[in-house]
JSON list of C-alpha atoms and ligand atoms in Angstrom, two decimals:
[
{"chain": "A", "resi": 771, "resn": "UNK", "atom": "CA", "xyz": [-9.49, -23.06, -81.13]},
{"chain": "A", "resi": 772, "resn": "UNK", "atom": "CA", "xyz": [-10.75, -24.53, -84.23]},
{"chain": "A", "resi": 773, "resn": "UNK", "atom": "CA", "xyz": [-14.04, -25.13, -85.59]},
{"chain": "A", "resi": 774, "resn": "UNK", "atom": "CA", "xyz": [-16.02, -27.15, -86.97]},
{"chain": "A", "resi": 775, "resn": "UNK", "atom": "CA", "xyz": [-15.70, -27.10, -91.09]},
{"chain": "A", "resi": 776, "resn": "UNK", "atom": "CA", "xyz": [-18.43, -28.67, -93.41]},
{"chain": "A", "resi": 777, "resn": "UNK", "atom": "CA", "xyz": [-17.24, -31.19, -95.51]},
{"chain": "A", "resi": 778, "resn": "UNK", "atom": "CA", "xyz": [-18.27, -29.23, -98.58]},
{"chain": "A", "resi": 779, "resn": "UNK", "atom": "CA", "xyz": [-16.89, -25.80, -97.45]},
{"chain": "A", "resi": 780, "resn": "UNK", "atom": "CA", "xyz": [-13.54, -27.43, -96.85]},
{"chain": "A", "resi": 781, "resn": "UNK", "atom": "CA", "xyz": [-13.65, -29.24, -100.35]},
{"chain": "A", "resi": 782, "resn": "UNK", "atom": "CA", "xyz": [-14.33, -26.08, -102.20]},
{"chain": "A", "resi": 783, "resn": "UNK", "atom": "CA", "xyz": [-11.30, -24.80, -99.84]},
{"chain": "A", "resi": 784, "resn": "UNK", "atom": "CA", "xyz": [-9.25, -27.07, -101.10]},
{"chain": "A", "resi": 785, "resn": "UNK", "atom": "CA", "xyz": [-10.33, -26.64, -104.84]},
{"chain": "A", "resi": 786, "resn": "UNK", "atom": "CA", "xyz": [-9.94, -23.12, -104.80]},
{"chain": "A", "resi": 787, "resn": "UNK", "atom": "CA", "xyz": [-6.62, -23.18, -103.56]},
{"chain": "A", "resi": 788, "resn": "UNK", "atom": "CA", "xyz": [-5.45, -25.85, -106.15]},
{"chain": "A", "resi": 789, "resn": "UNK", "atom": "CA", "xyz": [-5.02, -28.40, -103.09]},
{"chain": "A", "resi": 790, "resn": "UNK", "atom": "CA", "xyz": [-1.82, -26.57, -102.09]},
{"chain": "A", "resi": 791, "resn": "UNK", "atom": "CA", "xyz": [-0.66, -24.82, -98.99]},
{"chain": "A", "resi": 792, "resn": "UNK", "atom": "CA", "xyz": [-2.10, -21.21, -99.85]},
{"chain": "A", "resi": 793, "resn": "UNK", "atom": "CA", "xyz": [1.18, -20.14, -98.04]},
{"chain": "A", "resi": 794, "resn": "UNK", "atom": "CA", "xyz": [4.35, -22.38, -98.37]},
{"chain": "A", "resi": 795, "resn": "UNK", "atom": "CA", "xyz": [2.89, -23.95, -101.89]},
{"chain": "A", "resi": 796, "resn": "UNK", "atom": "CA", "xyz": [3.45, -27.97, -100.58]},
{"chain": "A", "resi": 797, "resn": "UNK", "atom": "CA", "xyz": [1.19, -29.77, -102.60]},
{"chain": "A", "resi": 798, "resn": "UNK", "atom": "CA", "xyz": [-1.24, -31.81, -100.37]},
{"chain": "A", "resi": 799, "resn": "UNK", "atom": "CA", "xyz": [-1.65, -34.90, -101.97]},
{"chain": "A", "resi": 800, "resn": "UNK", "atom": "CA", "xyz": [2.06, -35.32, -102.35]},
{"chain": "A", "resi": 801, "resn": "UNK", "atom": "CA", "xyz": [3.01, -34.55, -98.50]},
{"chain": "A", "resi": 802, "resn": "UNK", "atom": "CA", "xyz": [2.65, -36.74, -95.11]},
{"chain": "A", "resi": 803, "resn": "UNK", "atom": "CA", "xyz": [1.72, -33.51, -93.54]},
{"chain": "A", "resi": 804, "resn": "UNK", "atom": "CA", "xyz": [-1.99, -33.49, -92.35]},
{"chain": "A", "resi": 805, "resn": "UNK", "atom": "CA", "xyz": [-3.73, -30.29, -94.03]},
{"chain": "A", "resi": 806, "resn": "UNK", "atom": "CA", "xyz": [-5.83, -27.68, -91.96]},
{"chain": "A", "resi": 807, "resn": "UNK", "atom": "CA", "xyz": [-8.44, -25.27, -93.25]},
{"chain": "A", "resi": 808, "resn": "UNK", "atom": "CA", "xyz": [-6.96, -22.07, -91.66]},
{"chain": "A", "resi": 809, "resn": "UNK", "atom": "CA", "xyz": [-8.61, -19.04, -89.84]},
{"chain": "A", "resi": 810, "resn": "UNK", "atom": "CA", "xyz": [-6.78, -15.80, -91.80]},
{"chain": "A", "resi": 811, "resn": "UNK", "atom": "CA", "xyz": [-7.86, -13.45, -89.00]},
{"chain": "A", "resi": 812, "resn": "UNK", "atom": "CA", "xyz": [-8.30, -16.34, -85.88]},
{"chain": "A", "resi": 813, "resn": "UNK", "atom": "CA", "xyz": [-11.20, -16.90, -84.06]},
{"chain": "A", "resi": 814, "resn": "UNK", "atom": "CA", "xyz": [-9.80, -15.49, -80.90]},
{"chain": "A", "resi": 815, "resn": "UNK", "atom": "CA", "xyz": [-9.36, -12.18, -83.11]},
{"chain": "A", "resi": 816, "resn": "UNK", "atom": "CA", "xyz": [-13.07, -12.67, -84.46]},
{"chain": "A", "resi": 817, "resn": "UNK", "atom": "CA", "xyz": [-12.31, -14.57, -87.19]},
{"chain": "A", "resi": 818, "resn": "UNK", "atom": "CA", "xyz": [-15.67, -16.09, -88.73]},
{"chain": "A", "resi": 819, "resn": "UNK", "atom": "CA", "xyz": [-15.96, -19.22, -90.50]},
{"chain": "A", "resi": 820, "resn": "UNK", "atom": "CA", "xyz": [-16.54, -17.96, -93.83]},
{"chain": "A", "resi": 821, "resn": "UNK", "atom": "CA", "xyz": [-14.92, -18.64, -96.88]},
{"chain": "A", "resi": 822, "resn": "UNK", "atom": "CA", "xyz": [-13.74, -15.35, -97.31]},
{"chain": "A", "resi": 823, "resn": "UNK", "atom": "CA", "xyz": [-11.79, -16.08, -93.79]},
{"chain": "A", "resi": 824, "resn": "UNK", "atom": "CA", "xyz": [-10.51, -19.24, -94.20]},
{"chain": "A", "resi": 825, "resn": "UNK", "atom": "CA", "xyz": [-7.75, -20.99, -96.23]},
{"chain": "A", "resi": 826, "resn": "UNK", "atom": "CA", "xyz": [-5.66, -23.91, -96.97]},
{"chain": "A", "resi": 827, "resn": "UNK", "atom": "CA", "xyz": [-2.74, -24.78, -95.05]},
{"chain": "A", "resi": 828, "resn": "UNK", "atom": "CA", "xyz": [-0.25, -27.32, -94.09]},
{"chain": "A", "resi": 829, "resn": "UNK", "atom": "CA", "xyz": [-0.20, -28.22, -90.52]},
{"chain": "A", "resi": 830, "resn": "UNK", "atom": "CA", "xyz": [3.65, -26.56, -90.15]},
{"chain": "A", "resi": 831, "resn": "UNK", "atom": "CA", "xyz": [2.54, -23.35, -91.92]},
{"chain": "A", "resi": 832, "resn": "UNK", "atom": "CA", "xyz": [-0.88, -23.15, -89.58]},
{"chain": "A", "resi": 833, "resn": "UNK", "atom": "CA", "xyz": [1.30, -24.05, -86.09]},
{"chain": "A", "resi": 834, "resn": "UNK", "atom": "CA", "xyz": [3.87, -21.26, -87.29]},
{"chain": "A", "resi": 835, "resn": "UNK", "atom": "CA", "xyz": [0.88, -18.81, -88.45]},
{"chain": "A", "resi": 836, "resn": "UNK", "atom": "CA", "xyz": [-0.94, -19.52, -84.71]},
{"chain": "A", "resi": 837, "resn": "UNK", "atom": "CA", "xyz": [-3.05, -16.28, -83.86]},
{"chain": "A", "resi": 838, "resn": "UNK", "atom": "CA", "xyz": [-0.34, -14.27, -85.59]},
{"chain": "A", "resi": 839, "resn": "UNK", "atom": "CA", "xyz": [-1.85, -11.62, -88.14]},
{"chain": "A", "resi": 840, "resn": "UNK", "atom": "CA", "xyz": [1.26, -9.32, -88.62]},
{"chain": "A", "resi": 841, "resn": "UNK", "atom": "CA", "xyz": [5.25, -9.96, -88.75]},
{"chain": "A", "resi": 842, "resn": "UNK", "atom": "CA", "xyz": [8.43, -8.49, -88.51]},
{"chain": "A", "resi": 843, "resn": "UNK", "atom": "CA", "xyz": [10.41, -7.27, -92.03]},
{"chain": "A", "resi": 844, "resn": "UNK", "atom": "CA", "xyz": [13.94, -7.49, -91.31]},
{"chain": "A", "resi": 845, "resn": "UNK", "atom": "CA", "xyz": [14.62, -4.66, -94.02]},
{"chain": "A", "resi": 846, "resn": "UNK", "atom": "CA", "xyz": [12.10, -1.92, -92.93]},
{"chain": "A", "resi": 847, "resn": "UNK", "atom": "CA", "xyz": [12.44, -2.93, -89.47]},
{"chain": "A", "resi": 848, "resn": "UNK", "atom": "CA", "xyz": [8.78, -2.42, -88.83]},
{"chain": "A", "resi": 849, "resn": "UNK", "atom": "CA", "xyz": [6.14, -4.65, -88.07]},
{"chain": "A", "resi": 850, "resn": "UNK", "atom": "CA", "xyz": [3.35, -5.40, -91.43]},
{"chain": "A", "resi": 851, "resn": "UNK", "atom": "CA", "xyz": [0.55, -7.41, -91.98]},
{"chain": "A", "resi": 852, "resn": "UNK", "atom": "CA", "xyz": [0.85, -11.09, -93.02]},
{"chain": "A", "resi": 853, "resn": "UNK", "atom": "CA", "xyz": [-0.22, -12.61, -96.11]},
{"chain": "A", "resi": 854, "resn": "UNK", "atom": "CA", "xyz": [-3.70, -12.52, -96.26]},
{"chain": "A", "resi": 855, "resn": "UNK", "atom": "CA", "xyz": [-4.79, -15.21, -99.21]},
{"chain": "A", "resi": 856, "resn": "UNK", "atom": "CA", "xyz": [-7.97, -13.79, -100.01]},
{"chain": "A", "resi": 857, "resn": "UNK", "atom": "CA", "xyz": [-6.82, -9.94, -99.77]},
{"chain": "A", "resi": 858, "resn": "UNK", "atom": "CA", "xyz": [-3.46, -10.04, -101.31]},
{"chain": "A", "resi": 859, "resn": "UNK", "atom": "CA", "xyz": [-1.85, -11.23, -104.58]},
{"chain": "A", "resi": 860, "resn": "UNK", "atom": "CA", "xyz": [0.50, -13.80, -104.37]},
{"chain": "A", "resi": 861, "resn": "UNK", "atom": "CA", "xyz": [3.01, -12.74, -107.16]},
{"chain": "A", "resi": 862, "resn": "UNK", "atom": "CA", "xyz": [3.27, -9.32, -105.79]},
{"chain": "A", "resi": 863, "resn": "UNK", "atom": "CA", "xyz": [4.47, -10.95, -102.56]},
{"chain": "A", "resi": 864, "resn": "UNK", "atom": "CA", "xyz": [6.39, -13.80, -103.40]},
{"chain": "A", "resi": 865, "resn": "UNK", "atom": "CA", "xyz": [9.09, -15.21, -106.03]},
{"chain": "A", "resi": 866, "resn": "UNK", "atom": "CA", "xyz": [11.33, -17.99, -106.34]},
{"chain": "A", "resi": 867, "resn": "UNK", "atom": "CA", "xyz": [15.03, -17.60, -106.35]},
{"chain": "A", "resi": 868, "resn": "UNK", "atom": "CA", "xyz": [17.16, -18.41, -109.34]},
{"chain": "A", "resi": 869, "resn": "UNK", "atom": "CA", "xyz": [17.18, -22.64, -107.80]},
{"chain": "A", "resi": 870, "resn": "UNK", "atom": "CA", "xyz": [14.28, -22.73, -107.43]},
{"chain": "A", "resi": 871, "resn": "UNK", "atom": "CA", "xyz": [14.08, -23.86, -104.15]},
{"chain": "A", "resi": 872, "resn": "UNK", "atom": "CA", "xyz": [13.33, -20.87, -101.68]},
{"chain": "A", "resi": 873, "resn": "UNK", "atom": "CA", "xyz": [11.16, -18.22, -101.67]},
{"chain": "A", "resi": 874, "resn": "UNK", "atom": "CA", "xyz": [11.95, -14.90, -101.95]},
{"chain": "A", "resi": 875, "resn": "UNK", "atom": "CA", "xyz": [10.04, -12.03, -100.19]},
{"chain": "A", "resi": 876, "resn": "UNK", "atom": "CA", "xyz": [9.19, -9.26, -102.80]},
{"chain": "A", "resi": 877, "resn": "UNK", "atom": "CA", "xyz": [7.29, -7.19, -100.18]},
{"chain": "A", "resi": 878, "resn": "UNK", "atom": "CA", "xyz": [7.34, -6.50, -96.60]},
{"chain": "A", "resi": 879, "resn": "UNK", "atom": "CA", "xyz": [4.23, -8.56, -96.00]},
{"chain": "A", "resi": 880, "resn": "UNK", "atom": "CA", "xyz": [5.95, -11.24, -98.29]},
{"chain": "A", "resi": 881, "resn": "UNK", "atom": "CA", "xyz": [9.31, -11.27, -95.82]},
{"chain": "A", "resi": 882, "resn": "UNK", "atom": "CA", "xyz": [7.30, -11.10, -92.78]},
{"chain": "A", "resi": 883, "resn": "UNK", "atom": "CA", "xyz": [5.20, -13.96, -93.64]},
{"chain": "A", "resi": 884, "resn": "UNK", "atom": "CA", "xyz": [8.04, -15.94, -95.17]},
{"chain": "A", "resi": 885, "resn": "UNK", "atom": "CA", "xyz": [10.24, -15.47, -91.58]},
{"chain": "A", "resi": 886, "resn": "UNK", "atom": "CA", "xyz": [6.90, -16.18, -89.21]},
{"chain": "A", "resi": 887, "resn": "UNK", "atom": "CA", "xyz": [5.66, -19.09, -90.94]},
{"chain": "A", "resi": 888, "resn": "UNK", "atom": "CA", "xyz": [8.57, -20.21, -91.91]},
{"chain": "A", "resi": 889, "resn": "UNK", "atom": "CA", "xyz": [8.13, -20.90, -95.35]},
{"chain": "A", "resi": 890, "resn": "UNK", "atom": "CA", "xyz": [11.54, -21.92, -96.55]},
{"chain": "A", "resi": 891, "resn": "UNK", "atom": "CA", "xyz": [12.44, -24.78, -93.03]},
{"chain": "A", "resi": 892, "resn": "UNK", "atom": "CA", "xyz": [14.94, -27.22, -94.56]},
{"chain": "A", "resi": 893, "resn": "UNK", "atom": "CA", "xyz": [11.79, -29.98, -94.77]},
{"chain": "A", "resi": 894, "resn": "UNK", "atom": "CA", "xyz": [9.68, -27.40, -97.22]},
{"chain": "A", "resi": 895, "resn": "UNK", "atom": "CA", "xyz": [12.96, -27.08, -99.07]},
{"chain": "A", "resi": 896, "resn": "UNK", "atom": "CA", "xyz": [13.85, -30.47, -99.12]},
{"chain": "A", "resi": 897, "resn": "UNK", "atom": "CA", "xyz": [10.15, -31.32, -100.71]},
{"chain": "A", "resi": 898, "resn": "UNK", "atom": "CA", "xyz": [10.68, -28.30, -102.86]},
{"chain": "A", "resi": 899, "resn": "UNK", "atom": "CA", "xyz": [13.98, -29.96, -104.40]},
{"chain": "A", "resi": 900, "resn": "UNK", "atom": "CA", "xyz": [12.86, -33.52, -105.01]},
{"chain": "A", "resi": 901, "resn": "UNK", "atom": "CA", "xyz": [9.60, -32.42, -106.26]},
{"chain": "A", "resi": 902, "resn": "UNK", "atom": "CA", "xyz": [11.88, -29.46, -108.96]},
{"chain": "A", "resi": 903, "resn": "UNK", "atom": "CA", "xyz": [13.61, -33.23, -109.67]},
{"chain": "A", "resi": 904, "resn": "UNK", "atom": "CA", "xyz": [10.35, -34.75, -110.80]},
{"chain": "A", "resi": 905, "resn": "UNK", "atom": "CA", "xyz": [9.60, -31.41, -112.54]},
{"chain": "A", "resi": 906, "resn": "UNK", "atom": "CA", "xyz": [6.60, -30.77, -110.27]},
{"chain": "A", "resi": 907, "resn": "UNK", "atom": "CA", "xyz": [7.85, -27.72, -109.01]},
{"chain": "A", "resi": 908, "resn": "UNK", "atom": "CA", "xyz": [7.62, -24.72, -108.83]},
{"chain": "A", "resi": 909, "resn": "UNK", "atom": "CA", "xyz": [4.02, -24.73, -109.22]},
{"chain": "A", "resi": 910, "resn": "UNK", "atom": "CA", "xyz": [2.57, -24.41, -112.68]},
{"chain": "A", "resi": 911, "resn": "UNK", "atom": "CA", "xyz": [-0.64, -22.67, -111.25]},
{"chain": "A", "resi": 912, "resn": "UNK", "atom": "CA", "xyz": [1.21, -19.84, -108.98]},
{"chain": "A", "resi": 913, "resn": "UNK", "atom": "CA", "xyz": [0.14, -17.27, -111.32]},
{"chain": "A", "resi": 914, "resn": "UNK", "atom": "CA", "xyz": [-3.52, -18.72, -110.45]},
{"chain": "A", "resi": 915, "resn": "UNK", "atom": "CA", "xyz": [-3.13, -18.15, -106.43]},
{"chain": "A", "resi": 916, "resn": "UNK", "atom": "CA", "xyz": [-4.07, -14.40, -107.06]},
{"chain": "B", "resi": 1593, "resn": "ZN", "atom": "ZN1", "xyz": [2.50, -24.66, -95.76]}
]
């Protein structure tokens, strides 16, 4: 359930985040994809709308994200908090790998998040690659997302 978002929280939502995808880094004035201001913890888990609570995401990485708030790592085998955008530090998280194309989990939130939002679907990647031809990507401003 969303709701309602005033028109100068979500602008100062979308400044703060550098009008990217807090998660999967898609630029939103370059993509098709229709932007949502996300609930970190959802409102069906008591999530407030408060700036605190609320990001910027791209419609794929807010359908994958849902009413999730934790995801499975692969390598510990045990099941970690997501990425929170306001709480944790984006660097620690996440890198690029050597293309570069796909992200690379650093952490177990960062390889939870990156395999239940899935942040590197062959569209992101394909956007990723035509945007690294263009030399818009990676993002200049990652090292601001903390
Ligand atoms: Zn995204």
């Amino acid at each position: 359930m969303s709701e309602h978002i005033p028109k100068r929280l979500r602008e100062a939502i979308e400044r703060r985040a550098g009008r990217r995808c807090e998660y999967c880094l898609c630029p939103l004035d370059i993509t098709t994809d229709p932007f949502a201001i996300e609930y970190i913890l959802p409102v069906i888990r008591g999530g407030r709308t408060v700036s605190g609570n609320l990001a910027l995401s791209c419609s794929t990485c807010n359908g994958h994200k849902y009413s999730h708030i934790q995801g499975y790592d692969s390598v510990s085998g045990q099941s970690v908090p997501l990425y929170h955008p306001r709480l944790h530090h984006w660097t620690e998280h996440f890198t690029w790998d050597a293309d570069p194309i796909r992200l690379v989990g650093l952490s177990p939130i960062g390889r939870a998040t990156i395999e239940t939002l899935h942040l590197n679907r062959q569209r992101v990647v394909n956007l990723r690659h035509v945007l690294f031809l263009v030399g818009i990507h990676p993002p200049a401003n990652t090292e601001n997302l903390d």
